[in-house]
Amino acid sequence: MLISGVVLVAWLCSILWTAIDEGGVPSDAGFPAIPAPSTVGAISEECGSGGCWREMVVDVKPPQTAGSLAVEMDLASERCEPVNLWTLRKTCTGIANAGGKDFRIYLRYSPVLSKY
């Protein structure tokens, strides 16, 4: 009984910390693999009014284009992993920018109760 109580308190603390930690971002390991011949460029942490996220610049190389790479990586629309039951948030991946040669992928947390 005591162990169940401790686990419940730890879980509630984890959810509370997740709710107030707007600066939390997934690790770089969460980015999808980049198909050859394109390569990974810079990875940065960005923040805005909705929280923070990681952004990866992809150096798109012919014969690939930003559009074909998005389709190949299944990023034509945002995709989210299943909910993490410990933190009650999802990790979502999508395209931040695919204009011209600039192809950027983002990685962010989305709370389970959000519309995303």
JSON list of C-alpha atoms in Angstrom, two decimals:
[
{"chain": "A", "resi": 1, "resn": "MET", "atom": "CA", "xyz": [0.00, 0.00, 0.00]},
{"chain": "A", "resi": 2, "resn": "LEU", "atom": "CA", "xyz": [2.82, 2.39, 0.87]},
{"chain": "A", "resi": 3, "resn": "ILE", "atom": "CA", "xyz": [4.60, 1.65, -2.42]},
{"chain": "A", "resi": 4, "resn": "SER", "atom": "CA", "xyz": [1.41, 2.41, -4.36]},
{"chain": "A", "resi": 5, "resn": "GLY", "atom": "CA", "xyz": [1.09, 5.73, -2.55]},
{"chain": "A", "resi": 6, "resn": "VAL", "atom": "CA", "xyz": [4.70, 6.67, -3.28]},
{"chain": "A", "resi": 7, "resn": "VAL", "atom": "CA", "xyz": [4.28, 5.79, -6.97]},
{"chain": "A", "resi": 8, "resn": "LEU", "atom": "CA", "xyz": [1.05, 7.80, -7.16]},
{"chain": "A", "resi": 9, "resn": "VAL", "atom": "CA", "xyz": [2.69, 10.86, -5.56]},
{"chain": "A", "resi": 10, "resn": "ALA", "atom": "CA", "xyz": [5.71, 10.54, -7.91]},
{"chain": "A", "resi": 11, "resn": "TRP", "atom": "CA", "xyz": [3.39, 10.29, -10.93]},
{"chain": "A", "resi": 12, "resn": "LEU", "atom": "CA", "xyz": [1.40, 13.35, -9.85]},
{"chain": "A", "resi": 13, "resn": "CYS", "atom": "CA", "xyz": [4.62, 15.30, -9.29]},
{"chain": "A", "resi": 14, "resn": "SER", "atom": "CA", "xyz": [5.84, 14.27, -12.75]},
{"chain": "A", "resi": 15, "resn": "ILE", "atom": "CA", "xyz": [2.62, 15.50, -14.36]},
{"chain": "A", "resi": 16, "resn": "LEU", "atom": "CA", "xyz": [2.75, 18.76, -12.41]},
{"chain": "A", "resi": 17, "resn": "TRP", "atom": "CA", "xyz": [6.39, 19.36, -13.37]},
{"chain": "A", "resi": 18, "resn": "THR", "atom": "CA", "xyz": [5.56, 18.62, -17.02]},
{"chain": "A", "resi": 19, "resn": "ALA", "atom": "CA", "xyz": [2.68, 21.12, -16.91]},
{"chain": "A", "resi": 20, "resn": "ILE", "atom": "CA", "xyz": [4.84, 23.97, -15.61]},
{"chain": "A", "resi": 21, "resn": "ASP", "atom": "CA", "xyz": [8.01, 23.16, -17.58]},
{"chain": "A", "resi": 22, "resn": "GLU", "atom": "CA", "xyz": [7.33, 25.08, -20.81]},
{"chain": "A", "resi": 23, "resn": "GLY", "atom": "CA", "xyz": [11.04, 24.99, -21.64]},
{"chain": "A", "resi": 24, "resn": "GLY", "atom": "CA", "xyz": [11.16, 21.19, -21.88]},
{"chain": "A", "resi": 25, "resn": "VAL", "atom": "CA", "xyz": [12.15, 19.83, -25.26]},
{"chain": "A", "resi": 26, "resn": "PRO", "atom": "CA", "xyz": [12.75, 16.31, -26.56]},
{"chain": "A", "resi": 27, "resn": "SER", "atom": "CA", "xyz": [16.34, 15.15, -27.03]},
{"chain": "A", "resi": 28, "resn": "ASP", "atom": "CA", "xyz": [18.07, 15.21, -30.41]},
{"chain": "A", "resi": 29, "resn": "ALA", "atom": "CA", "xyz": [17.72, 11.42, -30.53]},
{"chain": "A", "resi": 30, "resn": "GLY", "atom": "CA", "xyz": [14.00, 11.92, -31.20]},
{"chain": "A", "resi": 31, "resn": "PHE", "atom": "CA", "xyz": [14.60, 13.28, -34.70]},
{"chain": "A", "resi": 32, "resn": "PRO", "atom": "CA", "xyz": [13.90, 10.86, -37.55]},
{"chain": "A", "resi": 33, "resn": "ALA", "atom": "CA", "xyz": [16.79, 9.52, -39.61]},
{"chain": "A", "resi": 34, "resn": "ILE", "atom": "CA", "xyz": [17.65, 11.60, -42.68]},
{"chain": "A", "resi": 35, "resn": "PRO", "atom": "CA", "xyz": [17.78, 9.52, -45.87]},
{"chain": "A", "resi": 36, "resn": "ALA", "atom": "CA", "xyz": [20.96, 9.76, -47.96]},
{"chain": "A", "resi": 37, "resn": "PRO", "atom": "CA", "xyz": [22.26, 11.73, -49.79]},
{"chain": "A", "resi": 38, "resn": "SER", "atom": "CA", "xyz": [20.77, 14.56, -47.67]},
{"chain": "A", "resi": 39, "resn": "THR", "atom": "CA", "xyz": [22.51, 15.29, -44.37]},
{"chain": "A", "resi": 40, "resn": "VAL", "atom": "CA", "xyz": [21.83, 16.78, -40.96]},
{"chain": "A", "resi": 41, "resn": "GLY", "atom": "CA", "xyz": [22.85, 20.39, -40.48]},
{"chain": "A", "resi": 42, "resn": "ALA", "atom": "CA", "xyz": [22.57, 22.47, -37.33]},
{"chain": "A", "resi": 43, "resn": "ILE", "atom": "CA", "xyz": [20.22, 21.56, -34.49]},
{"chain": "A", "resi": 44, "resn": "SER", "atom": "CA", "xyz": [18.97, 24.39, -32.33]},
{"chain": "A", "resi": 45, "resn": "GLU", "atom": "CA", "xyz": [16.51, 25.01, -29.53]},
{"chain": "A", "resi": 46, "resn": "GLU", "atom": "CA", "xyz": [13.83, 27.59, -30.33]},
{"chain": "A", "resi": 47, "resn": "CYS", "atom": "CA", "xyz": [11.26, 29.15, -27.99]},
{"chain": "A", "resi": 48, "resn": "GLY", "atom": "CA", "xyz": [8.08, 31.11, -28.54]},
{"chain": "A", "resi": 49, "resn": "SER", "atom": "CA", "xyz": [4.86, 31.92, -26.73]},
{"chain": "A", "resi": 50, "resn": "GLY", "atom": "CA", "xyz": [3.71, 28.30, -26.97]},
{"chain": "A", "resi": 51, "resn": "GLY", "atom": "CA", "xyz": [6.82, 26.80, -25.38]},
{"chain": "A", "resi": 52, "resn": "CYS", "atom": "CA", "xyz": [10.08, 25.47, -26.77]},
{"chain": "A", "resi": 53, "resn": "TRP", "atom": "CA", "xyz": [11.04, 22.96, -29.45]},
{"chain": "A", "resi": 54, "resn": "ARG", "atom": "CA", "xyz": [14.11, 21.60, -31.23]},
{"chain": "A", "resi": 55, "resn": "GLU", "atom": "CA", "xyz": [14.71, 22.42, -34.86]},
{"chain": "A", "resi": 56, "resn": "MET", "atom": "CA", "xyz": [17.00, 20.56, -37.27]},
{"chain": "A", "resi": 57, "resn": "VAL", "atom": "CA", "xyz": [18.23, 22.06, -40.53]},
{"chain": "A", "resi": 58, "resn": "VAL", "atom": "CA", "xyz": [18.51, 19.42, -43.25]},
{"chain": "A", "resi": 59, "resn": "ASP", "atom": "CA", "xyz": [20.94, 19.94, -46.12]},
{"chain": "A", "resi": 60, "resn": "VAL", "atom": "CA", "xyz": [18.84, 18.63, -49.04]},
{"chain": "A", "resi": 61, "resn": "LYS", "atom": "CA", "xyz": [20.99, 17.21, -51.83]},
{"chain": "A", "resi": 62, "resn": "PRO", "atom": "CA", "xyz": [19.93, 16.21, -55.36]},
{"chain": "A", "resi": 63, "resn": "PRO", "atom": "CA", "xyz": [18.13, 14.21, -56.54]},
{"chain": "A", "resi": 64, "resn": "GLN", "atom": "CA", "xyz": [16.02, 14.88, -53.44]},
{"chain": "A", "resi": 65, "resn": "THR", "atom": "CA", "xyz": [13.94, 18.02, -52.97]},
{"chain": "A", "resi": 66, "resn": "ALA", "atom": "CA", "xyz": [12.39, 19.36, -49.78]},
{"chain": "A", "resi": 67, "resn": "GLY", "atom": "CA", "xyz": [9.02, 18.04, -50.93]},
{"chain": "A", "resi": 68, "resn": "SER", "atom": "CA", "xyz": [10.25, 14.57, -51.86]},
{"chain": "A", "resi": 69, "resn": "LEU", "atom": "CA", "xyz": [12.20, 14.32, -48.63]},
{"chain": "A", "resi": 70, "resn": "ALA", "atom": "CA", "xyz": [9.10, 15.24, -46.59]},
{"chain": "A", "resi": 71, "resn": "VAL", "atom": "CA", "xyz": [7.13, 12.48, -48.30]},
{"chain": "A", "resi": 72, "resn": "GLU", "atom": "CA", "xyz": [9.96, 9.95, -47.95]},
{"chain": "A", "resi": 73, "resn": "MET", "atom": "CA", "xyz": [10.25, 10.72, -44.22]},
{"chain": "A", "resi": 74, "resn": "ASP", "atom": "CA", "xyz": [6.44, 10.59, -43.77]},
{"chain": "A", "resi": 75, "resn": "LEU", "atom": "CA", "xyz": [6.37, 14.22, -42.60]},
{"chain": "A", "resi": 76, "resn": "ALA", "atom": "CA", "xyz": [3.79, 15.56, -45.05]},
{"chain": "A", "resi": 77, "resn": "SER", "atom": "CA", "xyz": [1.72, 16.28, -41.94]},
{"chain": "A", "resi": 78, "resn": "GLU", "atom": "CA", "xyz": [2.70, 16.43, -38.27]},
{"chain": "A", "resi": 79, "resn": "ARG", "atom": "CA", "xyz": [2.95, 13.07, -36.57]},
{"chain": "A", "resi": 80, "resn": "CYS", "atom": "CA", "xyz": [2.89, 12.40, -32.85]},
{"chain": "A", "resi": 81, "resn": "GLU", "atom": "CA", "xyz": [4.09, 9.42, -30.86]},
{"chain": "A", "resi": 82, "resn": "PRO", "atom": "CA", "xyz": [1.71, 7.71, -28.42]},
{"chain": "A", "resi": 83, "resn": "VAL", "atom": "CA", "xyz": [1.19, 9.45, -25.10]},
{"chain": "A", "resi": 84, "resn": "ASN", "atom": "CA", "xyz": [3.86, 8.91, -22.48]},
{"chain": "A", "resi": 85, "resn": "LEU", "atom": "CA", "xyz": [1.86, 7.74, -19.48]},
{"chain": "A", "resi": 86, "resn": "TRP", "atom": "CA", "xyz": [4.44, 9.02, -17.01]},
{"chain": "A", "resi": 87, "resn": "THR", "atom": "CA", "xyz": [4.32, 12.65, -18.20]},
{"chain": "A", "resi": 88, "resn": "LEU", "atom": "CA", "xyz": [1.01, 12.70, -20.10]},
{"chain": "A", "resi": 89, "resn": "ARG", "atom": "CA", "xyz": [2.53, 14.35, -23.16]},
{"chain": "A", "resi": 90, "resn": "LYS", "atom": "CA", "xyz": [3.29, 13.32, -26.73]},
{"chain": "A", "resi": 91, "resn": "THR", "atom": "CA", "xyz": [6.40, 13.93, -28.82]},
{"chain": "A", "resi": 92, "resn": "CYS", "atom": "CA", "xyz": [5.45, 15.45, -32.18]},
{"chain": "A", "resi": 93, "resn": "THR", "atom": "CA", "xyz": [7.53, 15.87, -35.33]},
{"chain": "A", "resi": 94, "resn": "GLY", "atom": "CA", "xyz": [6.79, 17.99, -38.38]},
{"chain": "A", "resi": 95, "resn": "ILE", "atom": "CA", "xyz": [8.15, 20.40, -40.94]},
{"chain": "A", "resi": 96, "resn": "ALA", "atom": "CA", "xyz": [9.02, 23.88, -39.70]},
{"chain": "A", "resi": 97, "resn": "ASN", "atom": "CA", "xyz": [10.01, 25.18, -43.13]},
{"chain": "A", "resi": 98, "resn": "ALA", "atom": "CA", "xyz": [10.36, 23.58, -46.56]},
{"chain": "A", "resi": 99, "resn": "GLY", "atom": "CA", "xyz": [10.80, 26.62, -48.78]},
{"chain": "A", "resi": 100, "resn": "GLY", "atom": "CA", "xyz": [13.50, 26.47, -51.43]},
{"chain": "A", "resi": 101, "resn": "LYS", "atom": "CA", "xyz": [16.67, 24.83, -50.12]},
{"chain": "A", "resi": 102, "resn": "ASP", "atom": "CA", "xyz": [15.75, 25.52, -46.48]},
{"chain": "A", "resi": 103, "resn": "PHE", "atom": "CA", "xyz": [14.26, 22.34, -45.00]},
{"chain": "A", "resi": 104, "resn": "ARG", "atom": "CA", "xyz": [13.75, 22.33, -41.24]},
{"chain": "A", "resi": 105, "resn": "ILE", "atom": "CA", "xyz": [12.19, 19.67, -39.04]},
{"chain": "A", "resi": 106, "resn": "TYR", "atom": "CA", "xyz": [10.86, 20.39, -35.55]},
{"chain": "A", "resi": 107, "resn": "LEU", "atom": "CA", "xyz": [10.52, 18.16, -32.53]},
{"chain": "A", "resi": 108, "resn": "ARG", "atom": "CA", "xyz": [8.30, 19.27, -29.64]},
{"chain": "A", "resi": 109, "resn": "TYR", "atom": "CA", "xyz": [6.23, 18.04, -26.74]},
{"chain": "A", "resi": 110, "resn": "SER", "atom": "CA", "xyz": [2.48, 18.32, -26.92]},
{"chain": "A", "resi": 111, "resn": "PRO", "atom": "CA", "xyz": [0.37, 17.88, -23.78]},
{"chain": "A", "resi": 112, "resn": "VAL", "atom": "CA", "xyz": [-2.20, 15.12, -24.07]},
{"chain": "A", "resi": 113, "resn": "LEU", "atom": "CA", "xyz": [-5.02, 17.56, -23.36]},
{"chain": "A", "resi": 114, "resn": "SER", "atom": "CA", "xyz": [-4.04, 19.95, -26.15]},
{"chain": "A", "resi": 115, "resn": "LYS", "atom": "CA", "xyz": [-5.78, 20.05, -29.51]},
{"chain": "A", "resi": 116, "resn": "TYR", "atom": "CA", "xyz": [-2.59, 18.82, -31.23]}
]
